[in-house]
């Protein structure tokens, strides 16, 4: 049995869908079963649970061999999942992490990932780490601005990134969870097929929509204040602004062929992603 946490999110829901389609017994851990898009699908069990309630995690772990661990990278929550897995004889954890997760990172959530990874490794459980570049799906948050103003603001300057479709991350997790032994101890870097800047993303949006889309550069401080004004919690806005500032300095300028090497299928391009989501921006 494979347990997928964060099973209503971008990565987790795709992993569940693919595992079920391939007839692997799969259990989806969700807080709200009404949000599970695969409810009732053959091969999918729904486990209602809460990362902050260990008893619900223990109930979800019964009979599980492998866990796909997807959360908002809160250490106490992921550590609770790992400890529950250890108590119940789980043999392998596939964790979504950050490519620069270090204890001395200037970015809080990267330090959080480093703490979680250290705890996971200390348990002795077999594990595989998946470190994606920026998610293409994050562009959907800019869709209302693009519709209303014909452009979007960002503080990444002209930094390049290997943006990846979250569905390709979910697909990679599903392949590994289905046969984890050969991937034990490995870290995979997950990207799309090309390095892009946000100026080039604007050009791709222009192509997809048939009208000019503008990339408006702002500073990380301006971006932080704009996010706070939009209702983003201050700590999250600060972390996001730090990340975009680092992108401007080349932090995300890396590509990998790990999606294709694990799944056997090339990752989706930006043009493919936008063609499939064009109605969200128009």
mmCIF file of C-alpha atoms in Angstrom:
data_model
loop_
_atom_site.group_PDB
_atom_site.id
_atom_site.type_symbol
_atom_site.label_atom_id
_atom_site.label_comp_id
_atom_site.label_asym_id
_atom_site.label_seq_id
_atom_site.Cartn_x
_atom_site.Cartn_y
_atom_site.Cartn_z
ATOM 1 C CA UNK A 1 0.000 0.000 0.000
ATOM 2 C CA UNK A 2 1.227 3.500 -0.921
ATOM 3 C CA UNK A 3 0.170 6.497 1.179
ATOM 4 C CA UNK A 4 0.223 9.943 -0.443
ATOM 5 C CA UNK A 5 0.043 12.975 1.838
ATOM 6 C CA UNK A 6 -0.967 16.400 0.545
ATOM 7 C CA UNK A 7 -3.166 14.383 -1.770
ATOM 8 C CA UNK A 8 -5.392 17.248 -2.896
ATOM 9 C CA UNK A 9 -2.471 19.462 -3.930
ATOM 10 C CA UNK A 10 -0.743 19.915 -7.271
ATOM 11 C CA UNK A 11 1.831 17.143 -6.825
ATOM 12 C CA UNK A 12 -0.031 14.749 -4.537
ATOM 13 C CA UNK A 13 -3.229 14.600 -6.567
ATOM 14 C CA UNK A 14 -1.321 13.727 -9.743
ATOM 15 C CA UNK A 15 0.660 11.025 -7.933
ATOM 16 C CA UNK A 16 -2.581 9.496 -6.629
ATOM 17 C CA UNK A 17 -4.211 9.635 -10.053
ATOM 18 C CA UNK A 18 -1.311 7.914 -11.779
ATOM 19 C CA UNK A 19 -0.805 5.268 -9.105
ATOM 20 C CA UNK A 20 -4.504 4.376 -9.235
ATOM 21 C CA UNK A 21 -4.457 4.258 -13.035
ATOM 22 C CA UNK A 22 -1.583 1.765 -12.820
ATOM 23 C CA UNK A 23 -3.541 -0.334 -10.285
ATOM 24 C CA UNK A 24 -1.212 0.214 -7.342
ATOM 25 C CA UNK A 25 -3.110 0.084 -4.022
ATOM 26 C CA UNK A 26 -3.109 3.728 -2.955
ATOM 27 C CA UNK A 27 -4.334 5.595 0.088
ATOM 28 C CA UNK A 28 -4.806 9.376 -0.124
ATOM 29 C CA UNK A 29 -4.422 11.361 3.102
ATOM 30 C CA UNK A 30 -6.739 14.389 3.007
ATOM 31 C CA UNK A 31 -8.255 16.790 5.509
ATOM 32 C CA UNK A 32 -11.426 17.300 3.461
ATOM 33 C CA UNK A 33 -12.602 14.309 1.408
ATOM 34 C CA UNK A 34 -14.892 16.584 -0.606
ATOM 35 C CA UNK A 35 -11.757 18.120 -2.161
ATOM 36 C CA UNK A 36 -10.388 14.779 -3.365
ATOM 37 C CA UNK A 37 -10.816 14.761 -7.172
ATOM 38 C CA UNK A 38 -10.389 10.981 -7.311
ATOM 39 C CA UNK A 39 -12.985 10.076 -4.662
ATOM 40 C CA UNK A 40 -14.400 6.681 -5.483
ATOM 41 C CA UNK A 41 -11.722 5.887 -8.080
ATOM 42 C CA UNK A 42 -10.771 2.243 -8.253
ATOM 43 C CA UNK A 43 -7.724 1.479 -6.124
ATOM 44 C CA UNK A 44 -7.863 4.683 -4.070
ATOM 45 C CA UNK A 45 -8.695 4.682 -0.377
ATOM 46 C CA UNK A 46 -9.420 8.007 1.298
ATOM 47 C CA UNK A 47 -7.924 8.506 4.759
ATOM 48 C CA UNK A 48 -9.141 11.610 6.567
ATOM 49 C CA UNK A 49 -6.322 12.995 8.677
ATOM 50 C CA UNK A 50 -4.559 16.024 10.034
ATOM 51 C CA UNK A 51 -0.785 16.505 10.291
ATOM 52 C CA UNK A 52 -1.293 18.042 13.724
ATOM 53 C CA UNK A 53 -3.222 15.023 15.067
ATOM 54 C CA UNK A 54 -0.822 12.041 15.353
ATOM 55 C CA UNK A 55 -3.622 9.528 15.953
ATOM 56 C CA UNK A 56 -5.037 10.224 12.491
ATOM 57 C CA UNK A 57 -1.598 9.718 10.950
ATOM 58 C CA UNK A 58 -1.225 6.386 12.746
ATOM 59 C CA UNK A 59 -4.591 5.239 11.410
ATOM 60 C CA UNK A 60 -3.573 6.190 7.866
ATOM 61 C CA UNK A 61 -0.231 4.322 8.117
ATOM 62 C CA UNK A 62 -1.648 0.880 8.832
ATOM 63 C CA UNK A 63 -0.584 -1.562 6.129
ATOM 64 C CA UNK A 64 1.491 1.051 4.272
ATOM 65 C CA UNK A 65 4.876 0.202 2.741
ATOM 66 C CA UNK A 66 5.748 3.496 1.025
ATOM 67 C CA UNK A 67 4.854 7.127 1.749
ATOM 68 C CA UNK A 68 4.910 9.999 -0.732
ATOM 69 C CA UNK A 69 5.475 12.937 1.615
ATOM 70 C CA UNK A 70 4.099 16.242 0.333
ATOM 71 C CA UNK A 71 3.367 19.063 2.793
ATOM 72 C CA UNK A 72 3.901 22.852 2.993
ATOM 73 C CA UNK A 73 7.327 22.023 4.569
ATOM 74 C CA UNK A 74 6.392 22.626 8.187
ATOM 75 C CA UNK A 75 8.965 20.627 10.171
ATOM 76 C CA UNK A 76 6.705 19.544 13.041
ATOM 77 C CA UNK A 77 4.136 18.178 10.598
ATOM 78 C CA UNK A 78 6.535 16.300 8.324
ATOM 79 C CA UNK A 79 8.447 14.932 11.294
ATOM 80 C CA UNK A 80 5.145 13.685 12.733
ATOM 81 C CA UNK A 81 4.476 11.827 9.475
ATOM 82 C CA UNK A 82 7.981 10.357 9.421
ATOM 83 C CA UNK A 83 7.729 9.216 13.037
ATOM 84 C CA UNK A 84 4.333 7.634 12.401
ATOM 85 C CA UNK A 85 5.771 5.832 9.370
ATOM 86 C CA UNK A 86 8.617 4.522 11.495
ATOM 87 C CA UNK A 87 6.192 3.235 14.156
ATOM 88 C CA UNK A 88 4.134 1.358 11.589
ATOM 89 C CA UNK A 89 6.862 -0.395 9.638
ATOM 90 C CA UNK A 90 6.903 1.773 6.502
ATOM 91 C CA UNK A 91 10.013 0.932 4.510
ATOM 92 C CA UNK A 92 10.445 3.899 2.139
ATOM 93 C CA UNK A 93 9.595 7.613 2.074
ATOM 94 C CA UNK A 94 9.587 9.724 -1.092
ATOM 95 C CA UNK A 95 9.931 13.350 0.059
ATOM 96 C CA UNK A 96 9.411 16.530 -1.928
ATOM 97 C CA UNK A 97 12.170 18.922 -0.867
ATOM 98 C CA UNK A 98 14.182 21.939 -2.020
ATOM 99 C CA UNK A 99 17.320 21.784 -4.139
ATOM 100 C CA UNK A 100 19.154 24.112 -1.756
ATOM 101 C CA UNK A 101 17.934 22.800 1.589
ATOM 102 C CA UNK A 102 20.714 23.661 4.034
ATOM 103 C CA UNK A 103 20.758 24.479 7.721
ATOM 104 C CA UNK A 104 22.394 27.858 7.026
ATOM 105 C CA UNK A 105 20.190 28.983 4.128
ATOM 106 C CA UNK A 106 18.935 32.589 4.311
ATOM 107 C CA UNK A 107 15.486 31.280 3.347
ATOM 108 C CA UNK A 108 13.461 29.896 6.251
ATOM 109 C CA UNK A 109 11.620 27.191 4.327
ATOM 110 C CA UNK A 110 14.911 25.836 2.985
ATOM 111 C CA UNK A 111 16.204 25.554 6.540
ATOM 112 C CA UNK A 112 12.950 23.767 7.375
ATOM 113 C CA UNK A 113 13.500 21.241 4.592
ATOM 114 C CA UNK A 114 17.064 20.673 5.808
ATOM 115 C CA UNK A 115 15.806 19.950 9.315
ATOM 116 C CA UNK A 116 13.211 17.491 7.991
ATOM 117 C CA UNK A 117 15.769 15.747 5.771
ATOM 118 C CA UNK A 118 18.183 15.377 8.687
ATOM 119 C CA UNK A 119 15.438 13.792 10.788
ATOM 120 C CA UNK A 120 14.431 11.447 7.967
ATOM 121 C CA UNK A 121 17.994 10.281 7.417
ATOM 122 C CA UNK A 122 18.516 9.745 11.148
ATOM 123 C CA UNK A 123 15.592 7.293 11.307
ATOM 124 C CA UNK A 124 17.327 4.795 9.055
ATOM 125 C CA UNK A 125 14.293 4.555 6.757
ATOM 126 C CA UNK A 126 14.984 4.216 3.052
ATOM 127 C CA UNK A 127 14.198 7.468 1.278
ATOM 128 C CA UNK A 128 14.243 9.287 -2.041
ATOM 129 C CA UNK A 129 14.323 13.082 -2.323
ATOM 130 C CA UNK A 130 12.676 14.996 -5.163
ATOM 131 C CA UNK A 131 13.792 18.608 -5.568
ATOM 132 C CA UNK A 132 11.753 20.518 -8.159
ATOM 133 C CA UNK A 133 12.623 23.878 -9.672
ATOM 134 C CA UNK A 134 9.825 26.507 -9.796
ATOM 135 C CA UNK A 135 6.345 25.150 -10.526
ATOM 136 C CA UNK A 136 4.608 26.260 -13.719
ATOM 137 C CA UNK A 137 1.311 26.131 -11.813
ATOM 138 C CA UNK A 138 2.468 29.102 -9.713
ATOM 139 C CA UNK A 139 1.836 31.257 -12.796
ATOM 140 C CA UNK A 140 -1.877 30.657 -12.303
ATOM 141 C CA UNK A 141 -1.742 32.978 -9.275
ATOM 142 C CA UNK A 142 -0.914 35.806 -11.692
ATOM 143 C CA UNK A 143 -3.845 35.008 -13.986
ATOM 144 C CA UNK A 144 -6.228 37.631 -12.514
ATOM 145 C CA UNK A 145 -3.583 40.363 -12.889
ATOM 146 C CA UNK A 146 -2.826 39.250 -16.437
ATOM 147 C CA UNK A 147 -6.521 39.358 -17.332
ATOM 148 C CA UNK A 148 -7.046 42.778 -15.774
ATOM 149 C CA UNK A 149 -3.824 44.587 -16.683
ATOM 150 C CA UNK A 150 -2.253 42.745 -19.602
ATOM 151 C CA UNK A 151 0.810 41.826 -17.607
ATOM 152 C CA UNK A 152 2.277 40.690 -14.300
ATOM 153 C CA UNK A 153 4.827 41.916 -11.762
ATOM 154 C CA UNK A 154 7.724 39.895 -10.403
ATOM 155 C CA UNK A 155 10.982 40.571 -8.579
ATOM 156 C CA UNK A 156 13.142 37.939 -10.264
ATOM 157 C CA UNK A 157 14.876 40.397 -12.584
ATOM 158 C CA UNK A 158 16.311 38.571 -15.584
ATOM 159 C CA UNK A 159 17.149 35.438 -13.632
ATOM 160 C CA UNK A 160 16.632 32.173 -15.476
ATOM 161 C CA UNK A 161 14.891 29.076 -14.132
ATOM 162 C CA UNK A 162 14.026 25.549 -15.209
ATOM 163 C CA UNK A 163 10.316 25.778 -14.404
ATOM 164 C CA UNK A 164 8.611 22.367 -14.124
ATOM 165 C CA UNK A 165 4.999 21.265 -14.401
ATOM 166 C CA UNK A 166 3.824 19.936 -11.029
ATOM 167 C CA UNK A 167 2.212 17.035 -12.874
ATOM 168 C CA UNK A 168 5.670 15.888 -13.958
ATOM 169 C CA UNK A 169 6.806 16.009 -10.340
ATOM 170 C CA UNK A 170 3.757 13.926 -9.348
ATOM 171 C CA UNK A 171 4.522 11.481 -12.159
ATOM 172 C CA UNK A 172 8.115 11.091 -10.977
ATOM 173 C CA UNK A 173 6.952 10.481 -7.413
ATOM 174 C CA UNK A 174 4.455 7.873 -8.625
ATOM 175 C CA UNK A 175 7.064 5.914 -10.587
ATOM 176 C CA UNK A 176 9.432 5.852 -7.622
ATOM 177 C CA UNK A 177 6.706 4.943 -5.112
ATOM 178 C CA UNK A 178 5.647 2.005 -7.263
ATOM 179 C CA UNK A 179 9.168 0.493 -7.229
ATOM 180 C CA UNK A 180 11.194 2.384 -4.619
ATOM 181 C CA UNK A 181 14.091 0.028 -3.974
ATOM 182 C CA UNK A 182 16.158 1.084 -6.979
ATOM 183 C CA UNK A 183 15.798 4.754 -6.020
ATOM 184 C CA UNK A 184 16.822 4.459 -2.353
ATOM 185 C CA UNK A 185 19.199 7.175 -1.194
ATOM 186 C CA UNK A 186 18.867 9.124 -4.439
ATOM 187 C CA UNK A 187 18.073 12.809 -4.899
ATOM 188 C CA UNK A 188 16.460 13.806 -8.188
ATOM 189 C CA UNK A 189 16.420 17.388 -9.494
ATOM 190 C CA UNK A 190 13.199 18.002 -11.424
ATOM 191 C CA UNK A 191 12.930 20.675 -14.115
ATOM 192 C CA UNK A 192 11.216 21.406 -17.368
ATOM 193 C CA UNK A 193 13.117 21.139 -20.666
ATOM 194 C CA UNK A 194 14.317 24.763 -20.906
ATOM 195 C CA UNK A 195 15.751 27.686 -18.990
ATOM 196 C CA UNK A 196 13.477 30.730 -19.095
ATOM 197 C CA UNK A 197 13.266 34.263 -17.719
ATOM 198 C CA UNK A 198 9.976 35.882 -16.765
ATOM 199 C CA UNK A 199 10.403 38.099 -19.847
ATOM 200 C CA UNK A 200 10.393 34.911 -21.930
ATOM 201 C CA UNK A 201 7.368 33.626 -19.990
ATOM 202 C CA UNK A 202 5.609 36.876 -20.970
ATOM 203 C CA UNK A 203 6.475 36.179 -24.620
ATOM 204 C CA UNK A 204 5.027 32.666 -24.318
ATOM 205 C CA UNK A 205 1.863 34.126 -22.771
ATOM 206 C CA UNK A 206 1.709 36.622 -25.650
ATOM 207 C CA UNK A 207 1.920 33.729 -28.108
ATOM 208 C CA UNK A 208 -0.704 31.659 -26.270
ATOM 209 C CA UNK A 209 -3.193 34.512 -25.800
ATOM 210 C CA UNK A 210 -2.652 36.386 -29.049
ATOM 211 C CA UNK A 211 -2.187 39.707 -27.249
ATOM 212 C CA UNK A 212 0.779 41.475 -25.720
ATOM 213 C CA UNK A 213 1.592 40.439 -22.141
ATOM 214 C CA UNK A 214 4.096 42.540 -20.203
ATOM 215 C CA UNK A 215 6.551 41.476 -17.503
ATOM 216 C CA UNK A 216 6.920 44.329 -15.035
ATOM 217 C CA UNK A 217 10.074 44.205 -12.915
ATOM 218 C CA UNK A 218 9.884 45.311 -9.290
ATOM 219 C CA UNK A 219 12.302 44.992 -6.377
ATOM 220 C CA UNK A 220 12.027 42.181 -3.800
ATOM 221 C CA UNK A 221 11.024 44.738 -1.142
ATOM 222 C CA UNK A 222 8.252 46.078 -3.369
ATOM 223 C CA UNK A 223 7.160 42.533 -4.144
ATOM 224 C CA UNK A 224 7.043 41.666 -0.442
ATOM 225 C CA UNK A 225 4.840 44.659 0.328
ATOM 226 C CA UNK A 226 2.556 43.874 -2.617
ATOM 227 C CA UNK A 227 2.117 40.289 -1.403
ATOM 228 C CA UNK A 228 1.303 41.463 2.123
ATOM 229 C CA UNK A 229 -1.234 43.942 0.733
ATOM 230 C CA UNK A 230 -2.769 41.055 -1.225
ATOM 231 C CA UNK A 231 -3.262 39.103 2.001
ATOM 232 C CA UNK A 232 -0.219 36.827 1.960
ATOM 233 C CA UNK A 233 1.015 36.191 5.541
ATOM 234 C CA UNK A 234 4.036 38.352 6.313
ATOM 235 C CA UNK A 235 6.386 35.422 6.939
ATOM 236 C CA UNK A 236 5.407 33.788 3.650
ATOM 237 C CA UNK A 237 5.719 37.076 1.755
ATOM 238 C CA UNK A 238 9.189 37.628 3.220
ATOM 239 C CA UNK A 239 10.300 34.124 2.253
ATOM 240 C CA UNK A 240 8.853 34.463 -1.259
ATOM 241 C CA UNK A 241 10.606 37.799 -1.776
ATOM 242 C CA UNK A 242 13.905 36.265 -0.633
ATOM 243 C CA UNK A 243 13.496 33.460 -3.142
ATOM 244 C CA UNK A 244 12.692 35.798 -6.042
ATOM 245 C CA UNK A 245 15.716 37.922 -5.150
ATOM 246 C CA UNK A 246 17.877 34.811 -5.272
ATOM 247 C CA UNK A 247 16.371 33.824 -8.630
ATOM 248 C CA UNK A 248 17.475 37.211 -9.969
ATOM 249 C CA UNK A 249 21.014 36.255 -8.884
ATOM 250 C CA UNK A 250 20.932 32.893 -10.722
ATOM 251 C CA UNK A 251 19.792 30.595 -7.896
ATOM 252 C CA UNK A 252 17.289 28.696 -10.107
ATOM 253 C CA UNK A 253 19.404 28.558 -13.260
ATOM 254 C CA UNK A 254 19.696 24.797 -13.489
ATOM 255 C CA UNK A 255 18.313 22.011 -15.646
ATOM 256 C CA UNK A 256 18.172 18.252 -15.244
ATOM 257 C CA UNK A 257 16.958 15.308 -17.309
ATOM 258 C CA UNK A 258 15.805 13.420 -14.195
ATOM 259 C CA UNK A 259 12.086 13.613 -15.055
ATOM 260 C CA UNK A 260 12.703 11.810 -18.338
ATOM 261 C CA UNK A 261 15.219 9.358 -16.883
ATOM 262 C CA UNK A 262 12.814 8.264 -14.125
ATOM 263 C CA UNK A 263 9.480 8.376 -15.961
ATOM 264 C CA UNK A 264 10.583 7.644 -19.531
ATOM 265 C CA UNK A 265 8.642 10.720 -20.716
ATOM 266 C CA UNK A 266 10.081 14.188 -21.392
ATOM 267 C CA UNK A 267 8.794 16.946 -19.106
ATOM 268 C CA UNK A 268 6.176 19.366 -20.401
ATOM 269 C CA UNK A 269 7.371 22.629 -21.891
ATOM 270 C CA UNK A 270 6.094 26.075 -20.949
ATOM 271 C CA UNK A 271 4.324 26.326 -24.302
ATOM 272 C CA UNK A 272 2.516 23.033 -23.673
ATOM 273 C CA UNK A 273 1.523 24.100 -20.158
ATOM 274 C CA UNK A 274 0.122 27.432 -21.326
ATOM 275 C CA UNK A 275 -1.775 25.827 -24.208
ATOM 276 C CA UNK A 276 -3.451 23.483 -21.722
ATOM 277 C CA UNK A 277 -4.300 26.330 -19.307
ATOM 278 C CA UNK A 278 -4.999 29.150 -21.737
ATOM 279 C CA UNK A 279 -8.548 29.690 -20.493
ATOM 280 C CA UNK A 280 -7.205 30.555 -17.024
ATOM 281 C CA UNK A 281 -5.406 33.589 -18.478
ATOM 282 C CA UNK A 282 -7.963 34.727 -21.045
#
